XYZ file of N, CA, C and O in Angstrom:
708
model
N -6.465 -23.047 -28.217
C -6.720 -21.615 -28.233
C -6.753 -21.038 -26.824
O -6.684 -19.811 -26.751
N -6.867 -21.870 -25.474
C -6.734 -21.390 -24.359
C -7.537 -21.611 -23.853
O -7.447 -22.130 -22.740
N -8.949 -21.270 -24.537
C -10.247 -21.569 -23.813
C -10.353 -22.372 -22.860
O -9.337 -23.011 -22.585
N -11.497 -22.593 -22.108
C -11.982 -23.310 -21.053
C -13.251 -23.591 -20.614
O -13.794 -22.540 -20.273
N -14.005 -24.600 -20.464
C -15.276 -24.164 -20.007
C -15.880 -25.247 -19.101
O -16.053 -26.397 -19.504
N -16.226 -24.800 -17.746
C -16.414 -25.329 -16.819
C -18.105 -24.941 -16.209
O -18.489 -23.828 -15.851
N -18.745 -25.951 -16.227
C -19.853 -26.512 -15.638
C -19.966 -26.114 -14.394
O -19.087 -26.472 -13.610
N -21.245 -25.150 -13.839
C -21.096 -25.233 -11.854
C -22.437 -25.044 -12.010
O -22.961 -24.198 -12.734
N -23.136 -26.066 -11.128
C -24.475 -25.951 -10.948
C -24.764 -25.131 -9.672
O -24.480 -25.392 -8.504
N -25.619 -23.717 -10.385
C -25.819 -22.858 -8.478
C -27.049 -22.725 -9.182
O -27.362 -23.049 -10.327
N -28.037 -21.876 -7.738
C -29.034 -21.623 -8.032
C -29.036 -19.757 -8.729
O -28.038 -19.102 -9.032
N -30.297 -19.380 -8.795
C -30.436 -18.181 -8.878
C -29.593 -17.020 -8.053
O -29.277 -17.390 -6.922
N -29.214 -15.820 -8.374
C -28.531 -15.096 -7.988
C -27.348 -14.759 -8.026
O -26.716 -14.887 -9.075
N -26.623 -14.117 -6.596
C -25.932 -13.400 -6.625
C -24.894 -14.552 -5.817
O -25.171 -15.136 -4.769
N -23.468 -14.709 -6.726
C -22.525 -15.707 -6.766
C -20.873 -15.151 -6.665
O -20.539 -14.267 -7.455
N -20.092 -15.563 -5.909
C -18.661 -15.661 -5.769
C -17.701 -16.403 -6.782
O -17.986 -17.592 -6.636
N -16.855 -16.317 -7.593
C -16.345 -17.159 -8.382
C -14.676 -16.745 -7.843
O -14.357 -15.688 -7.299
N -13.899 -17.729 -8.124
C -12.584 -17.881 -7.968
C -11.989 -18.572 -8.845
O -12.280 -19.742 -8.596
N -11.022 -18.507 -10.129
C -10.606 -19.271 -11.069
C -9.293 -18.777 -10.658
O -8.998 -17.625 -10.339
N -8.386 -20.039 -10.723
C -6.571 -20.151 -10.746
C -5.911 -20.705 -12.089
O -6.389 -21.581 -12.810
N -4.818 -20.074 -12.261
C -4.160 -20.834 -13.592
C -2.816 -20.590 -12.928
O -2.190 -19.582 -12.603
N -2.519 -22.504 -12.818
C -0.999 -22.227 -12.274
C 0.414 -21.252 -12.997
O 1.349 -20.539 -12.631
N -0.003 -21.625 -13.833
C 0.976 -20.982 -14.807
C 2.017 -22.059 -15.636
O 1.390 -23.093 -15.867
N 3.257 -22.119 -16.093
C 4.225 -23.275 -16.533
C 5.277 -22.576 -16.744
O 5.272 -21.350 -16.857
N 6.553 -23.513 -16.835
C 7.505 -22.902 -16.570
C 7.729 -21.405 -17.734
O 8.497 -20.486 -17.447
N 6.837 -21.442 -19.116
C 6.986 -20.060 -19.944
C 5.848 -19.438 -19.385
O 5.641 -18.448 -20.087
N 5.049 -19.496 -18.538
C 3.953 -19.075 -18.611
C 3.413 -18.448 -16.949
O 3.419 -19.143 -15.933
N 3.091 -17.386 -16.997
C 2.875 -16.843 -15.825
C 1.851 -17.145 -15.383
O 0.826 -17.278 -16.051
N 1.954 -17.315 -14.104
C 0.500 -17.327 -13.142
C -0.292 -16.656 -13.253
O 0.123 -15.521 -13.488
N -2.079 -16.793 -13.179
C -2.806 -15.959 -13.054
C -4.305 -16.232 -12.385
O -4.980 -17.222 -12.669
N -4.692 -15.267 -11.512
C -6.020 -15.848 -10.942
C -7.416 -14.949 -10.913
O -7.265 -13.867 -10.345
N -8.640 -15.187 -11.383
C -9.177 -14.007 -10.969
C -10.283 -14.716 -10.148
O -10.763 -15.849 -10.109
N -10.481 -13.460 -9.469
C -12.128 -13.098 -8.480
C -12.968 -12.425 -8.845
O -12.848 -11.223 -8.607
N -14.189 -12.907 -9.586
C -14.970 -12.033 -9.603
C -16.192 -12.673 -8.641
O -16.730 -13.777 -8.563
N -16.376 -11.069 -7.782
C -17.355 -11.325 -6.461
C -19.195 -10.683 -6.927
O -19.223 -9.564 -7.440
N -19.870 -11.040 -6.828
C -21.196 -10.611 -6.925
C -21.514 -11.083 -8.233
O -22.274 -10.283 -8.779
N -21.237 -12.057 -8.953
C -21.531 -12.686 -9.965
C -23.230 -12.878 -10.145
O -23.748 -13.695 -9.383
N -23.742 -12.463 -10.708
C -25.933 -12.207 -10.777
C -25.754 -13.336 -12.444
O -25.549 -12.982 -13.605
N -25.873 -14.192 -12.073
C -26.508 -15.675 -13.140
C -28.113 -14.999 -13.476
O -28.841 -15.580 -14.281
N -28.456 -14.042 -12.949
C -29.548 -13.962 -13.680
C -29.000 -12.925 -14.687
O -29.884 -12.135 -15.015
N -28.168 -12.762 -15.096
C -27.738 -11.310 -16.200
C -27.239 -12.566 -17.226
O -27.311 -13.794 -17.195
N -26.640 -11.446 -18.243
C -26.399 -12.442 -19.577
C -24.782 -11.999 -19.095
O -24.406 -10.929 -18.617
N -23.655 -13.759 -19.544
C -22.426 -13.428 -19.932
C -22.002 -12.569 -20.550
O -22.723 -12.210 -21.481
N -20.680 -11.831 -20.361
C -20.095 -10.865 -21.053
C -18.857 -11.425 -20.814
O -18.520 -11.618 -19.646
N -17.849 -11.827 -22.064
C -16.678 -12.080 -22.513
C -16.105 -11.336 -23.017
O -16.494 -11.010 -24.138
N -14.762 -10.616 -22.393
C -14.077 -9.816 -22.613
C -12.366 -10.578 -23.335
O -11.773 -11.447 -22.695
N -11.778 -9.998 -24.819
C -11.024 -10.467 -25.186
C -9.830 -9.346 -25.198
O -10.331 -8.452 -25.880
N -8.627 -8.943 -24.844
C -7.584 -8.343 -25.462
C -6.973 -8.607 -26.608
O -6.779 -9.802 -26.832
N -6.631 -7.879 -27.362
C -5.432 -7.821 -28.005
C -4.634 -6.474 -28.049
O -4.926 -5.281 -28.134
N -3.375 -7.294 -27.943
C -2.216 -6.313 -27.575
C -1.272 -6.087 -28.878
O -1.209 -7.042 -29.653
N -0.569 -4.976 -29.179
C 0.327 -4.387 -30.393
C 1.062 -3.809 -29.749
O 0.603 -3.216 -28.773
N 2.423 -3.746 -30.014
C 3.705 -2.956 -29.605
C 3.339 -1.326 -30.838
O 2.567 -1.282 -31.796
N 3.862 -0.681 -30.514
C 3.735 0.095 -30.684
C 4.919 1.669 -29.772
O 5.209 1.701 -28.576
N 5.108 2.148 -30.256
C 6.605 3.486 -29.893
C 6.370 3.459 -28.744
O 5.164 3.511 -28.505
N 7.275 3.375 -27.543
C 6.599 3.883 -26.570
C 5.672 3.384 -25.630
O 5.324 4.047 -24.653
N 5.222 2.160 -25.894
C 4.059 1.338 -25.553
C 3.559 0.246 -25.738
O 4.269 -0.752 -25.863
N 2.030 0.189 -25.805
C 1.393 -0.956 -26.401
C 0.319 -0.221 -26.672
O 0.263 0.927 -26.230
N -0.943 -0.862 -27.607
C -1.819 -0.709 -28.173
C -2.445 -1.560 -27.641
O -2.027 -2.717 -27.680
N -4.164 -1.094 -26.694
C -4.826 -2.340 -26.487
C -6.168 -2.048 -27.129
O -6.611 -0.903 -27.217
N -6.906 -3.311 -27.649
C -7.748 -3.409 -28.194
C -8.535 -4.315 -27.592
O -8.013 -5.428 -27.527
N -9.975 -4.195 -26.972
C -11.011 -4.786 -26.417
C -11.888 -5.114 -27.223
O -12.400 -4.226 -27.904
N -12.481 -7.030 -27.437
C -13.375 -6.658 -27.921
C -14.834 -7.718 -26.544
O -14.607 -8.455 -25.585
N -15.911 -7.331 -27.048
C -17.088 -8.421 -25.896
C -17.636 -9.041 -27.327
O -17.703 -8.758 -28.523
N -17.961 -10.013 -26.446
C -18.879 -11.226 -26.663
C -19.626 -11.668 -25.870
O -19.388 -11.961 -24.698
N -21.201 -11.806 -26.807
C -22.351 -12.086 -25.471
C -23.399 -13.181 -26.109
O -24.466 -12.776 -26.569
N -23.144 -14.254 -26.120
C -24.159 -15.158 -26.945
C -23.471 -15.104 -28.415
O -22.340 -15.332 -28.844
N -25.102 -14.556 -29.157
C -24.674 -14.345 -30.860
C -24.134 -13.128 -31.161
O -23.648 -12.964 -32.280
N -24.134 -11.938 -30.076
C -23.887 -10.861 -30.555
C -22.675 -10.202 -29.740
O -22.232 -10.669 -28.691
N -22.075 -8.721 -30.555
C -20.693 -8.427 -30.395
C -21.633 -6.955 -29.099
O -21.888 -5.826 -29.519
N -21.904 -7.333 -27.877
C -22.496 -5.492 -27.388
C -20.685 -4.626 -27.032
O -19.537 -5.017 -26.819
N -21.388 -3.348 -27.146
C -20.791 -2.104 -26.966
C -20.708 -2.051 -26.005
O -21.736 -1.608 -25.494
N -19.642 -2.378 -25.047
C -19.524 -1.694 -23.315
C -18.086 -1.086 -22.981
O -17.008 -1.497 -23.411
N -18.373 0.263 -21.893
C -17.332 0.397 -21.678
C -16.502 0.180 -20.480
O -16.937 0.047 -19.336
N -14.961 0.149 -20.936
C -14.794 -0.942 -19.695
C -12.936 -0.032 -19.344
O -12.159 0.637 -20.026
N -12.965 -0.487 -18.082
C -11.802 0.132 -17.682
C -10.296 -0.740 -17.672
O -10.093 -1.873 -17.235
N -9.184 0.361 -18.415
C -8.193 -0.676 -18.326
C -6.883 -0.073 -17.281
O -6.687 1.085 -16.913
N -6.269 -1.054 -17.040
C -5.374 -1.176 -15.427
C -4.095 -1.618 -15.991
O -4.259 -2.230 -17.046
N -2.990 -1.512 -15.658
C -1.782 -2.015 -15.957
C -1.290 -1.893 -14.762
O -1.729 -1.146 -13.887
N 0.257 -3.105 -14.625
C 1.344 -2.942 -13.735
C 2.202 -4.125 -13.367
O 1.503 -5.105 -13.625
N 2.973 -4.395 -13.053
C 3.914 -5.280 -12.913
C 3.161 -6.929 -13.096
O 2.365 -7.390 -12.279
N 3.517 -7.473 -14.053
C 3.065 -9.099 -14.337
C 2.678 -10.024 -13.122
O 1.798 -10.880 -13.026
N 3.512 -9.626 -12.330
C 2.586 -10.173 -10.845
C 2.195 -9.548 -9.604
O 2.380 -9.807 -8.414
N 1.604 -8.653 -10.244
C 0.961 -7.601 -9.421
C -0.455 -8.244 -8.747
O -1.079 -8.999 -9.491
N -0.885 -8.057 -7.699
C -1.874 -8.415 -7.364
C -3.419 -7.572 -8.434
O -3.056 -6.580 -9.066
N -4.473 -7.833 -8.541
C -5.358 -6.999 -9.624
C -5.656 -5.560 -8.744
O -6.001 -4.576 -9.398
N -5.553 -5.470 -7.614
C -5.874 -4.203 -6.593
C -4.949 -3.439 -6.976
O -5.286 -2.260 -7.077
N -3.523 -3.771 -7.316
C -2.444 -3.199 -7.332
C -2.315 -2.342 -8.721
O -1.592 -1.349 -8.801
N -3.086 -2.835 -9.787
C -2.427 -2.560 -11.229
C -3.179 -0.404 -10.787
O -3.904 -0.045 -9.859
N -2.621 0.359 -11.808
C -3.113 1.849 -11.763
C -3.947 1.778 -13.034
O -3.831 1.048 -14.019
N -4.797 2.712 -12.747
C -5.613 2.824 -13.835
C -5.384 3.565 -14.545
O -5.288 4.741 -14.194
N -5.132 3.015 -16.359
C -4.607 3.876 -17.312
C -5.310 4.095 -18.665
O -4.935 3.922 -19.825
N -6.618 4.597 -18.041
C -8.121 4.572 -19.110
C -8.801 3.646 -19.507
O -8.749 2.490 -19.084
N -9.580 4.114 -20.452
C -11.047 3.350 -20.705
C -10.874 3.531 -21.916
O -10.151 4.310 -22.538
N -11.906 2.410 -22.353
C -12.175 2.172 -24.005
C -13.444 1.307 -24.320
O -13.687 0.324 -23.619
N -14.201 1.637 -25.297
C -15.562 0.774 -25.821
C -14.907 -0.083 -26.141
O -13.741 -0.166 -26.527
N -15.910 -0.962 -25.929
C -15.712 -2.457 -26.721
C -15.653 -2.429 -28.215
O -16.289 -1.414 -28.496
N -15.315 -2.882 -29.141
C -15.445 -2.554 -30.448
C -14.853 -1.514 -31.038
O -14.686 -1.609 -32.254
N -14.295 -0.020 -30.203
C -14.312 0.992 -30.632
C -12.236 1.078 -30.934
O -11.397 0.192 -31.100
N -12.153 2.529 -30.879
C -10.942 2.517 -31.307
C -9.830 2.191 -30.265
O -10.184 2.533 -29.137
N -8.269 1.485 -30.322
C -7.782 0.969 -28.902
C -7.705 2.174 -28.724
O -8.120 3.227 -29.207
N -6.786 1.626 -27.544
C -6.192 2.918 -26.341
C -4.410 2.473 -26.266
O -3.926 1.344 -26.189
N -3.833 3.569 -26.312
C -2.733 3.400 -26.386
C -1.926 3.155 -24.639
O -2.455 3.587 -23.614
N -1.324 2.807 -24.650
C -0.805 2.496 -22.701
C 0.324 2.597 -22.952
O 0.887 1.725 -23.615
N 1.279 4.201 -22.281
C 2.287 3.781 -22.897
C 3.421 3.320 -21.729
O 3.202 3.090 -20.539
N 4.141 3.287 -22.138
C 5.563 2.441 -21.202
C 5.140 3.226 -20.203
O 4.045 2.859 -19.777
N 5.708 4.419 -19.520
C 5.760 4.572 -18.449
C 4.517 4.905 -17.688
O 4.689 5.383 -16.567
N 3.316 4.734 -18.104
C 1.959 4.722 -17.466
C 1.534 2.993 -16.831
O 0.803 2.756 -15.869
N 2.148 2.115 -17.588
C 2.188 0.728 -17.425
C 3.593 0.607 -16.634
O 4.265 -0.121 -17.365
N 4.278 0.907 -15.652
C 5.067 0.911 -14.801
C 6.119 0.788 -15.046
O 6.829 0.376 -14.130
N 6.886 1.124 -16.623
C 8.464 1.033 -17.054
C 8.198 0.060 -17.832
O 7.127 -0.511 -18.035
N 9.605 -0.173 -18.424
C 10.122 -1.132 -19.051
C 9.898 -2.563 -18.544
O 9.616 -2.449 -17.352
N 9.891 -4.010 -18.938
C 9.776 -5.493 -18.162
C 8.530 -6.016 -18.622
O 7.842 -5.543 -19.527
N 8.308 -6.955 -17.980
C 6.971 -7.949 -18.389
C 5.621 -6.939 -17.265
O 5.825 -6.467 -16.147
N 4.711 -6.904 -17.839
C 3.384 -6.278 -17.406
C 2.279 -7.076 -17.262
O 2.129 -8.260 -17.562
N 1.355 -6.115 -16.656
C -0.106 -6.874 -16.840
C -0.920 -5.844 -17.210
O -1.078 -4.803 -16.572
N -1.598 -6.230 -18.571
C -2.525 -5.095 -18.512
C -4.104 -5.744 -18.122
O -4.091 -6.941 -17.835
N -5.072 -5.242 -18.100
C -6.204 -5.892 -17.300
C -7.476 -4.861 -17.965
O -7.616 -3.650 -17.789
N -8.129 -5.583 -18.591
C -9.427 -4.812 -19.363
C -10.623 -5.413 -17.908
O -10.778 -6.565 -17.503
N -11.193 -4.313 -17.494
C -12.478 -4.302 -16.306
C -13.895 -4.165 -16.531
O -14.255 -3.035 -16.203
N -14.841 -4.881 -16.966
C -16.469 -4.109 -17.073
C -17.147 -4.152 -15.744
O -16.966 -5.171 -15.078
N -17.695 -3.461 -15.385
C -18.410 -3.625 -14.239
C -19.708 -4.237 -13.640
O -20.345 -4.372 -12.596
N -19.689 -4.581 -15.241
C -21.386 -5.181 -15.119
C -22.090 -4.138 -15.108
O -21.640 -3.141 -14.543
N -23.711 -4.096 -15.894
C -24.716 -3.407 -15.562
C -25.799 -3.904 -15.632
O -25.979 -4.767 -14.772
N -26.998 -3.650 -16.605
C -28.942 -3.614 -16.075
C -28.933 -4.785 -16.705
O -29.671 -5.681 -16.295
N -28.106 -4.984 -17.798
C -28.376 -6.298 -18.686
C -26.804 -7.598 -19.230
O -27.060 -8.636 -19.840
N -25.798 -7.329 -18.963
C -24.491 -7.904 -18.452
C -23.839 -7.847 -17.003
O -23.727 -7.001 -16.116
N -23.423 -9.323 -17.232
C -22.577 -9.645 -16.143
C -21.509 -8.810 -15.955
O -21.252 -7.987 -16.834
N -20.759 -8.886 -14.841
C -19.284 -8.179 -14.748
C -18.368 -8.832 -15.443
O -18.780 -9.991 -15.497
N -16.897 -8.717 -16.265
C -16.101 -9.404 -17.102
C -14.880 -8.835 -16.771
O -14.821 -7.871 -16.008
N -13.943 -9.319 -17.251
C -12.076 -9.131 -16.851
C -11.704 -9.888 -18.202
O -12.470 -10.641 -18.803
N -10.944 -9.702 -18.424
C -10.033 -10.084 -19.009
C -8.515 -9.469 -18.575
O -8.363 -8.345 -18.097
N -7.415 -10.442 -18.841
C -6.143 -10.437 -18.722
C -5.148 -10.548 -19.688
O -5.340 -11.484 -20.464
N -3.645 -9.561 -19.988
C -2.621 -10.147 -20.774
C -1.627 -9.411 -19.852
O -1.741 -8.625 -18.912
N -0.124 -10.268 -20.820
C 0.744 -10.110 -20.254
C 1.781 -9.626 -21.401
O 2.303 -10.443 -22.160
N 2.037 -8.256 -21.469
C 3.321 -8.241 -22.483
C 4.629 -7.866 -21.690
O 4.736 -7.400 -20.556
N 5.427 -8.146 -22.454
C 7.180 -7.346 -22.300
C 7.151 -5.904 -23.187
O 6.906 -5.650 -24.366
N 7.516 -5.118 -22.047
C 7.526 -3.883 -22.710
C 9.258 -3.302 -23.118
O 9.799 -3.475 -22.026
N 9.822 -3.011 -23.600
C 10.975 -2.814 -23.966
C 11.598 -1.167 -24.480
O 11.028 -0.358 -25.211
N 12.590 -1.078 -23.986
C 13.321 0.387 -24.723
C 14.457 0.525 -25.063
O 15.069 -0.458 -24.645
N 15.325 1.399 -25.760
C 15.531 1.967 -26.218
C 16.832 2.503 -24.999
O 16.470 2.739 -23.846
N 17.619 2.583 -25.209
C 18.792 3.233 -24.067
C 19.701 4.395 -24.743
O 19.927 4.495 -25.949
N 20.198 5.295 -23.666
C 21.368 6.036 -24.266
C 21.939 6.265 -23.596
O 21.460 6.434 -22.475
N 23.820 6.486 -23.877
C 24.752 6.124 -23.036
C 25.576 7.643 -23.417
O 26.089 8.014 -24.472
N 25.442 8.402 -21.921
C 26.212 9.979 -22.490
C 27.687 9.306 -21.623
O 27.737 8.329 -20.876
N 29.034 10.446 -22.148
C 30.353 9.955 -21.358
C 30.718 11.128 -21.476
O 30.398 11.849 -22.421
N 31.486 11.484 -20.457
C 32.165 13.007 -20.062
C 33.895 12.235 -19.404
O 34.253 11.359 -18.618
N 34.496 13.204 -20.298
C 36.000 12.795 -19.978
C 36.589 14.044 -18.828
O 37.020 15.107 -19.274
N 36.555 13.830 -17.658
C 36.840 14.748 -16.780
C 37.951 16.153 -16.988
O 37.864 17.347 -16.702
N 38.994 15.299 -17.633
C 40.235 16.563 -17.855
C 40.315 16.637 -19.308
O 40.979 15.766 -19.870
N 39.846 17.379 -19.884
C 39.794 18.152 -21.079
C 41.260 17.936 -22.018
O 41.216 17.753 -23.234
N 42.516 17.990 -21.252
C 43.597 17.900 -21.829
C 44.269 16.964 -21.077
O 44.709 17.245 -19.962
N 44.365 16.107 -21.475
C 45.349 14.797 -20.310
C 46.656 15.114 -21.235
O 46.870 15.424 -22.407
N 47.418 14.857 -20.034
C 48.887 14.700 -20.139
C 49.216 13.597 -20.858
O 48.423 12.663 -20.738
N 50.562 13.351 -21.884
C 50.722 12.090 -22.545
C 50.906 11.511 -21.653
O 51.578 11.927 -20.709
N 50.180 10.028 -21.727
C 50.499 9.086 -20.950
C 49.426 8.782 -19.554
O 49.194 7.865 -18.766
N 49.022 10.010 -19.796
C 48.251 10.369 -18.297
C 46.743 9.318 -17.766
O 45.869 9.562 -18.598
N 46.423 8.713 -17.143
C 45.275 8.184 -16.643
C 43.969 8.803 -17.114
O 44.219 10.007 -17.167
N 42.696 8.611 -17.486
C 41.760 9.543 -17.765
C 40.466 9.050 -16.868
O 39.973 7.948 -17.107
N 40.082 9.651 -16.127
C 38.456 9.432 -15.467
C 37.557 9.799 -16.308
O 37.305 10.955 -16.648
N 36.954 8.633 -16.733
C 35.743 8.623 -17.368
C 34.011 8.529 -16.385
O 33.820 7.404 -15.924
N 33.056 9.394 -16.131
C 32.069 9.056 -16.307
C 30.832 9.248 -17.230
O 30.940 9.607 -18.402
N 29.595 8.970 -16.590
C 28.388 8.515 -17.845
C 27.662 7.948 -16.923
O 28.009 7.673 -15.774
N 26.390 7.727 -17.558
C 25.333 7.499 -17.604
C 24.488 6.660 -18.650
O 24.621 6.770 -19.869
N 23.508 5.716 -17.947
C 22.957 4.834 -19.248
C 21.403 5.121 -18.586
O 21.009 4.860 -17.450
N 20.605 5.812 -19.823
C 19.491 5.962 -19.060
C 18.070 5.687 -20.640
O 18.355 5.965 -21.804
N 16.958 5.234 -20.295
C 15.893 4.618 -21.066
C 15.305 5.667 -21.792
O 15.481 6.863 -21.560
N 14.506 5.120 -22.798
C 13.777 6.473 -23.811
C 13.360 7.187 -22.390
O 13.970 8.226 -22.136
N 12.409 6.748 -21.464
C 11.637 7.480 -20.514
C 12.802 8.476 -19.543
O 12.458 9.150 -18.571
N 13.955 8.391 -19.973
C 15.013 9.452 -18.510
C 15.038 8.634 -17.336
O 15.382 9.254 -16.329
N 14.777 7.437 -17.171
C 15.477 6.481 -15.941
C 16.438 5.801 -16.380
O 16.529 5.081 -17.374
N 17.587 6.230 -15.098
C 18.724 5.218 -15.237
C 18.763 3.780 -15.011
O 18.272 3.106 -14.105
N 19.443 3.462 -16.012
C 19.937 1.996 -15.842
C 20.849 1.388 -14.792
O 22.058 1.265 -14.985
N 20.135 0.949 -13.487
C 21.220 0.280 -12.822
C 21.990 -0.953 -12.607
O 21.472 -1.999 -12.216
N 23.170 -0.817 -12.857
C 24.271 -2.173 -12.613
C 24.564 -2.102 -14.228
O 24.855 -3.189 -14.728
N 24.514 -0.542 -15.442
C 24.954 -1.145 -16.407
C 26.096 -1.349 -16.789
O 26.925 -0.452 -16.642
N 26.641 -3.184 -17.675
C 27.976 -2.857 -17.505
C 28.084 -2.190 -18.673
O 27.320 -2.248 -19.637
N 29.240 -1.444 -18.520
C 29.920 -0.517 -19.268
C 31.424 -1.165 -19.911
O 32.154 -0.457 -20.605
């Protein structure tokens, strides 16, 4: 299922953590930092799930804290799959539990593989939490063509151009035609 769970004996307080995941050859790299880690607060486990959806994706947050599901709200970030986490833009918020949030293609940086990134900040009674995914976002193209001379001569040569451009109005470059 992915999970992991690793043992670190510290004392009381306020703690630095650094976790790496090399990645594999289907599988992208990923690392997080979370800095000011307080072991005296209770864990907060943050889960995504992601849905395609027109236009987008659908993300859905949920926490986990011990036995129980708490309500927090937490900020979500998108942007290029290997974006550094400083780098992703912020493209709203959503409760834990509550209804998703839609992210759509071009707020999550175009078309390609992404990162979206659910953020809590920690507060009076949870730790700080992250969670990470990675989808392919995909579209939709359209290809206009304009025949330059209206009436060609029999026989005659014709200059064709056009354009190939995404649901969002960016062109496609290098498409072959």
């Amino acid at each position: 299922d992915g999970g992991f769970q690793v043992p670190v004996a510290v004392g009381g307080g306020v703690h630095d953590v650094h976790l790496e995941f090399r990645g594999g050859p289907t599988l992208d790299a990923s690392q997080l930092t979370r800095n000011d880690v307080d072991v005296d607060k209770r864990p907060l486990e943050l889960k995504l799930a992601l849905a395609d959806v027109r236009g987008g994706v659908q993300v859905t947050v949920t926490a986990g804290s011990g036995a129980g599901a708490p309500s927090v709200r937490v900020a979500i970030t998108a942007g290029a799959a290997d974006a550094e986490p400083d780098a992703l833009a912020a493209v709203g918020e959503v409760t834990t539990g509550g209804p998703p949030l839609i992210v759509t293609r071009a707020a999550a940086g175009g078309a390609g593989r992404r990162r979206i990134r659910a953020s809590f900040a920690g507060d009076d009674v949870f730790s700080a939490a992250t969670a990470d995914a990675t989808v392919e976002l995909t579209t939709a193209t359209t290809t206009t063509l304009t025949v330059d001379d209206a009436a060609p001569a029999y026989e005659d040569d014709l200059e064709l151009t056009g354009r190939v451009v995404d649901e969002d109005g960016h062109g496609v470059a290098r498409a072959a035609i």
